[in-house]
Coordinates of C-alpha atoms in Angstrom, one line a residue:
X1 CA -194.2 66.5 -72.0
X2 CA -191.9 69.6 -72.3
X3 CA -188.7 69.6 -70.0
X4 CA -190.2 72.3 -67.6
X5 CA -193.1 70.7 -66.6
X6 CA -191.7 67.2 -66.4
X7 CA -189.2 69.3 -64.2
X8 CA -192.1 70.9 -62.1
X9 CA -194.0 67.4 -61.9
X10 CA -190.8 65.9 -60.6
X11 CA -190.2 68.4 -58.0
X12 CA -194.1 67.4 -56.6
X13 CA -193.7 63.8 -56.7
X14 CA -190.2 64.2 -54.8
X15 CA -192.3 66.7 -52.3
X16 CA -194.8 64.2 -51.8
X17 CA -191.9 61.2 -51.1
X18 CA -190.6 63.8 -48.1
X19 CA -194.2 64.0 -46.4
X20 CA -194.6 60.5 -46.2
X21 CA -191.5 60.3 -44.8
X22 CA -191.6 63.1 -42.0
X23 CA -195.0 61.1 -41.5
X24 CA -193.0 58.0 -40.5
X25 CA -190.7 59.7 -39.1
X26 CA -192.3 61.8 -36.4
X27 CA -191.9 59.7 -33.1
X28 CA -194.8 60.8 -31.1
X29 CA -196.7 59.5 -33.8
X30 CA -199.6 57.0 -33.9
X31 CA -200.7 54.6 -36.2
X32 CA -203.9 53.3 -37.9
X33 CA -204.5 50.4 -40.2
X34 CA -206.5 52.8 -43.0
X35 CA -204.3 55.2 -42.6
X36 CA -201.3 53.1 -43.2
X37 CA -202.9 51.7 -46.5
X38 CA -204.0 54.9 -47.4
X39 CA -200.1 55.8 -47.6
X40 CA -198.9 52.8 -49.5
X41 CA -201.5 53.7 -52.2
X42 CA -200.4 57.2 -52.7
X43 CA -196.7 55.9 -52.4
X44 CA -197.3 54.0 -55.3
X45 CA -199.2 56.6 -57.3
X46 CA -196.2 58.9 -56.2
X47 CA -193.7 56.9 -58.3
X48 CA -195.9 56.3 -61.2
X49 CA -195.6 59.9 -61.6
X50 CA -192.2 60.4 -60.7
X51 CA -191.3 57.9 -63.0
X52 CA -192.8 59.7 -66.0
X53 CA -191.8 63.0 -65.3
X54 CA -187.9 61.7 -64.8
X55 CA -188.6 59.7 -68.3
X56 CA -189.3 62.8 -69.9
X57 CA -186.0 64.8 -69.0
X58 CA -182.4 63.9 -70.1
X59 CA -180.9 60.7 -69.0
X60 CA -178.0 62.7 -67.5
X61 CA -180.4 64.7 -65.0
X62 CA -182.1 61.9 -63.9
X63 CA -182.5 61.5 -60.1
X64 CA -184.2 57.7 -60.7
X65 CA -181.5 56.2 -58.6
X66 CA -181.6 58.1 -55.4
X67 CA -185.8 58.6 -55.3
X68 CA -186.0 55.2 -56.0
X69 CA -184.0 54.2 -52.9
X70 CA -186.0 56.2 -50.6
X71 CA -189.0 54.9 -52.3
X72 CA -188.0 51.3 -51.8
X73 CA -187.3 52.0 -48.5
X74 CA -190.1 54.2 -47.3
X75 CA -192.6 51.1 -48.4
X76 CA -190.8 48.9 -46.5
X77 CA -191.4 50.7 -43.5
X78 CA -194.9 51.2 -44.1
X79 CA -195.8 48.1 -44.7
X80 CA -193.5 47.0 -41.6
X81 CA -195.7 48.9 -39.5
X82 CA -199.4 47.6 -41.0
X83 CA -198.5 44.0 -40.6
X84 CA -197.5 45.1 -36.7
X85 CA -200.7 46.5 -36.8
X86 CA -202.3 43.6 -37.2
X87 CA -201.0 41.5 -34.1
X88 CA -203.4 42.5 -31.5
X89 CA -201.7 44.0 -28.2
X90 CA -203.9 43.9 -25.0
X91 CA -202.9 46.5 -21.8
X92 CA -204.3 46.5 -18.1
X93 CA -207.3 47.9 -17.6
X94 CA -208.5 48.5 -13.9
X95 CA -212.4 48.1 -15.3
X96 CA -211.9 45.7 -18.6
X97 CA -209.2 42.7 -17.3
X98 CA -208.3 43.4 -20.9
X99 CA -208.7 45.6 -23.6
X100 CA -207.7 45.8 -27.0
X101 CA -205.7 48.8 -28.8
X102 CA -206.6 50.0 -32.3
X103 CA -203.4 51.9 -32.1
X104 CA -199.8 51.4 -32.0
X105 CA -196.5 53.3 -32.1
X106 CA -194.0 53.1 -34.6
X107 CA -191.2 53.7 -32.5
X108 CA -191.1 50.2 -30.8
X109 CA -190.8 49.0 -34.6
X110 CA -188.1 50.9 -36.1
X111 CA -184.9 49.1 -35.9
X112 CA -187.1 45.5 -36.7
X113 CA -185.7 46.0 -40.3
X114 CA -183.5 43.1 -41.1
X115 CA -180.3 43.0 -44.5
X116 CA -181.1 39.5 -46.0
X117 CA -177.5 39.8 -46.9
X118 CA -175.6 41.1 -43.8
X119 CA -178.2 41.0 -41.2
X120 CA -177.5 44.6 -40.1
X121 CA -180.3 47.3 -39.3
X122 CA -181.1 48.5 -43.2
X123 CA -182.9 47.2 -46.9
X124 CA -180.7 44.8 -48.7
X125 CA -180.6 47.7 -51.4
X126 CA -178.9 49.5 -49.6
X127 CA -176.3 47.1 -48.1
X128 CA -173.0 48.4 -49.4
X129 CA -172.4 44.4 -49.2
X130 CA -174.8 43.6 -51.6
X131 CA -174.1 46.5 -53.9
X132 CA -170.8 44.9 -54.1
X133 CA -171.5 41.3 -55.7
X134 CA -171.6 40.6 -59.4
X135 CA -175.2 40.5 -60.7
X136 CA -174.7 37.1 -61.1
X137 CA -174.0 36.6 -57.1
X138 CA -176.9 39.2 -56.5
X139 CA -179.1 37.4 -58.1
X140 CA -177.9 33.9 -56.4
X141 CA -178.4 35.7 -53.0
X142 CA -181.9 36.8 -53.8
X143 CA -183.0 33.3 -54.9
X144 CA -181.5 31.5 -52.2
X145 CA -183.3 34.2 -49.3
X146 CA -186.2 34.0 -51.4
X147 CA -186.7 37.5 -51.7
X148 CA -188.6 38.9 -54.4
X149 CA -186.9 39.9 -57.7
X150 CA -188.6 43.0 -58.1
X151 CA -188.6 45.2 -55.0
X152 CA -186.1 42.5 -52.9
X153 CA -188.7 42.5 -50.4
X154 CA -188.0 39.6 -48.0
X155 CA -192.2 39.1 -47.4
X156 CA -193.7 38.3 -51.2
X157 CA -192.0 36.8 -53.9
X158 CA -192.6 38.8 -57.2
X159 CA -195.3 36.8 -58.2
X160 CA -197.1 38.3 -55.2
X161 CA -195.9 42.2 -55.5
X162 CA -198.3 44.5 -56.3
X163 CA -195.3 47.2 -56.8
X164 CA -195.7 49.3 -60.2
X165 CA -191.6 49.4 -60.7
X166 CA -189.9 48.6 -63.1
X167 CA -185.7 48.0 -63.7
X168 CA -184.7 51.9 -64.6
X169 CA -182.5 50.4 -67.2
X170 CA -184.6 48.1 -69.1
X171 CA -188.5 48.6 -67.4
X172 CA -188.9 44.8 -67.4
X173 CA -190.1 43.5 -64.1
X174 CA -186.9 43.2 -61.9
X175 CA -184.8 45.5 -59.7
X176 CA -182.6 47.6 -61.4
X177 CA -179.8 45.9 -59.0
X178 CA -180.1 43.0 -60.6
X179 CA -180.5 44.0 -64.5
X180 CA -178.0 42.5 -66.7
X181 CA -178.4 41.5 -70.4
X182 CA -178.8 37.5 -69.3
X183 CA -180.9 38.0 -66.5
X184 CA -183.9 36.6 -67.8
X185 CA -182.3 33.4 -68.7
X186 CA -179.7 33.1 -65.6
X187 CA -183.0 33.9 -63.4
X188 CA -184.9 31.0 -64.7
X189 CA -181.8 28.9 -64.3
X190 CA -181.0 30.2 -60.5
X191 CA -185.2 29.1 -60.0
X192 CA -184.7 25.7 -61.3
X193 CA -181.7 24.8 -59.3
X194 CA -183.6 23.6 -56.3
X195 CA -185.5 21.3 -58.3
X196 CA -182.3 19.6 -59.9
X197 CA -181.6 19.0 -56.3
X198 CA -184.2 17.5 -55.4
X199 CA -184.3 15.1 -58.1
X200 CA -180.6 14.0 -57.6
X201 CA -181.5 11.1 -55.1
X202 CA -184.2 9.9 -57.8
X203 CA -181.0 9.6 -60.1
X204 CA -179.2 8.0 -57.8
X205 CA -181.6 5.4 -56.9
X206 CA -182.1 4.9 -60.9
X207 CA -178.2 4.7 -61.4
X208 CA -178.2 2.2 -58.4
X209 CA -181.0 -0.3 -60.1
X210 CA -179.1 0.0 -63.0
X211 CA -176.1 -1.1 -61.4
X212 CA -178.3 -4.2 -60.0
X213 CA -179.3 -5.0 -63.1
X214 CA -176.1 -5.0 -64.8
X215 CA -174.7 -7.0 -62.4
X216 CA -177.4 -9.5 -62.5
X217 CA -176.8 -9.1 -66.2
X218 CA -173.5 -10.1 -65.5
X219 CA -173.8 -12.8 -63.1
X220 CA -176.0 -14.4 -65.7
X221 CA -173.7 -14.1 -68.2
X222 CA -171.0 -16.4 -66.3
X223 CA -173.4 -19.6 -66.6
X224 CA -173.0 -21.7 -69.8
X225 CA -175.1 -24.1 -71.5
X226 CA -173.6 -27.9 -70.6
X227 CA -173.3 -29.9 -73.4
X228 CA -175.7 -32.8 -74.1
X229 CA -174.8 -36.0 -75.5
X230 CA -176.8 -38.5 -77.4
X231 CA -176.1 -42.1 -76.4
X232 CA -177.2 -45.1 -78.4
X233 CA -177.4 -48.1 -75.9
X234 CA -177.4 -51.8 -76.7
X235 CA -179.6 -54.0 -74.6
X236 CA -178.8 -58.3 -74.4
X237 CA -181.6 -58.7 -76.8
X238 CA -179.6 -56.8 -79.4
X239 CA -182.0 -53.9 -79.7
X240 CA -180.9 -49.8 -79.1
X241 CA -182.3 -47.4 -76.9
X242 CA -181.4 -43.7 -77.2
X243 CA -180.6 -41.7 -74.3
X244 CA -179.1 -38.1 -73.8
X245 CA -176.9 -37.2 -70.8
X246 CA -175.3 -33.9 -69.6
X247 CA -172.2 -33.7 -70.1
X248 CA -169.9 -31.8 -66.7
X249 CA -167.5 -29.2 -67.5
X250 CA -163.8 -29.7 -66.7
X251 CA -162.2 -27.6 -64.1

């Protein structure tokens, strides 16, 4: 792919980012489920493109960084609105007690987005908090919020997210927020954590019987063997009889 049509392609995938947006972000707007999902799969399809396109041109007029928070954060709010889809709302109908709405608006959902790291009104990617911390912290904070490693969504872990992106640095599977040169290893070490932790009581209780034991050990130990004597015993008849006897130990 030449430069001018990755640029061309890039402009179009960038154009198509914006509708989906000013889609979101009209407030008279309504909602339906298909619709919704219809979005999310041409959001994905969007980047894909994108992605190759900004591949294609020079690494110093790449615009990865600031589509990719848009991106991030345009999915998020789509997919904020189809799971509030999903909860059934009922209104007052004069004729049907109750009746249910296929429909619902956006607006009532827009500031439901949470910061796993500060807990203010925005995507943890973009928390100037988060953006802040070492990788290695980053990565601490993401396992212990069990958010997933790849999009640092707070709803799926990345076993479970069906995003196509990749870390702009290296492509592996994480976000590009979190890439550093040991993070493959330091990830695996950050997951295993909680199960060290749970198997410190079971060490404890081992250490403990071992202590028991030892001390039993021990205890045993402090007994000695009392020494047995062999006594040869004349009777009036002038005959012996052998007989042994314990013999007590001095104090």
């Amino acid at each position: 792919m030449d430069a001018e049509t990755a640029t061309v392609l890039r402009g179009r995938a960038k154009a198509a980012l914006t509708r989906t947006i000013n889609f979101i972000d009209k407030n008279d707007q309504t909602f339906d489920k298909n619709d919704i999902r219809n979005k999310l799969e041409k959001l994905e399809l969007t980047y894909t493109k994108f992605d190759k396109a900004d591949a294609a041109l020079p690494i110093e007029s790449s615009e990865m960084e600031e589509f990719e928070t848009k991106y991030y954060e345009t999915k998020a709010k789509l997919q904020n609105i189809l799971e509030n889809l999903s909860v059934r709302t009922y209104v007052y109908n004069e004729n049907v007690t109750y009746e249910k709405q296929p429909y619902i608006n956006k607006s009532k959902f827009n500031n439901s987005l949470k910061c796993s790291c500060c807990k203010m009104n925005h995507l943890v990617f973009k928390c100037s908090k988060f953006k802040e911390m070492s990788v290695k912290e980053r990565i601490q904070l993401v396992n212990k919020q069990k958010l997933c490693m790849n999009c640092l969504s707070d709803r799926h872990t990345e076993s479970h997210c069906n995003s196509t992106f990749t870390c702009h640095y290296c492509k592996k599977k994480h976000h590009s927020l979190l890439h550093d040169n040991n993070f493959k290893n330091f990830a695996m070490s950050a997951n295993k954590s909680h199960r060290a932790e749970g198997q410190n009581q079971t060490g404890n209780d081992t250490n403990q019987s071992k202590e028991v034991a030892a001390s039993v050990n021990s205890i045993q130990t402090c007994f000695s063997l009392l020494p047995t004597l062999i006594v040869n015993i004349k009777n009036i008849f002038g005959g012996e009889l052998s007989s042994s006897s314990y013999g007590g130990q001095r104090k």
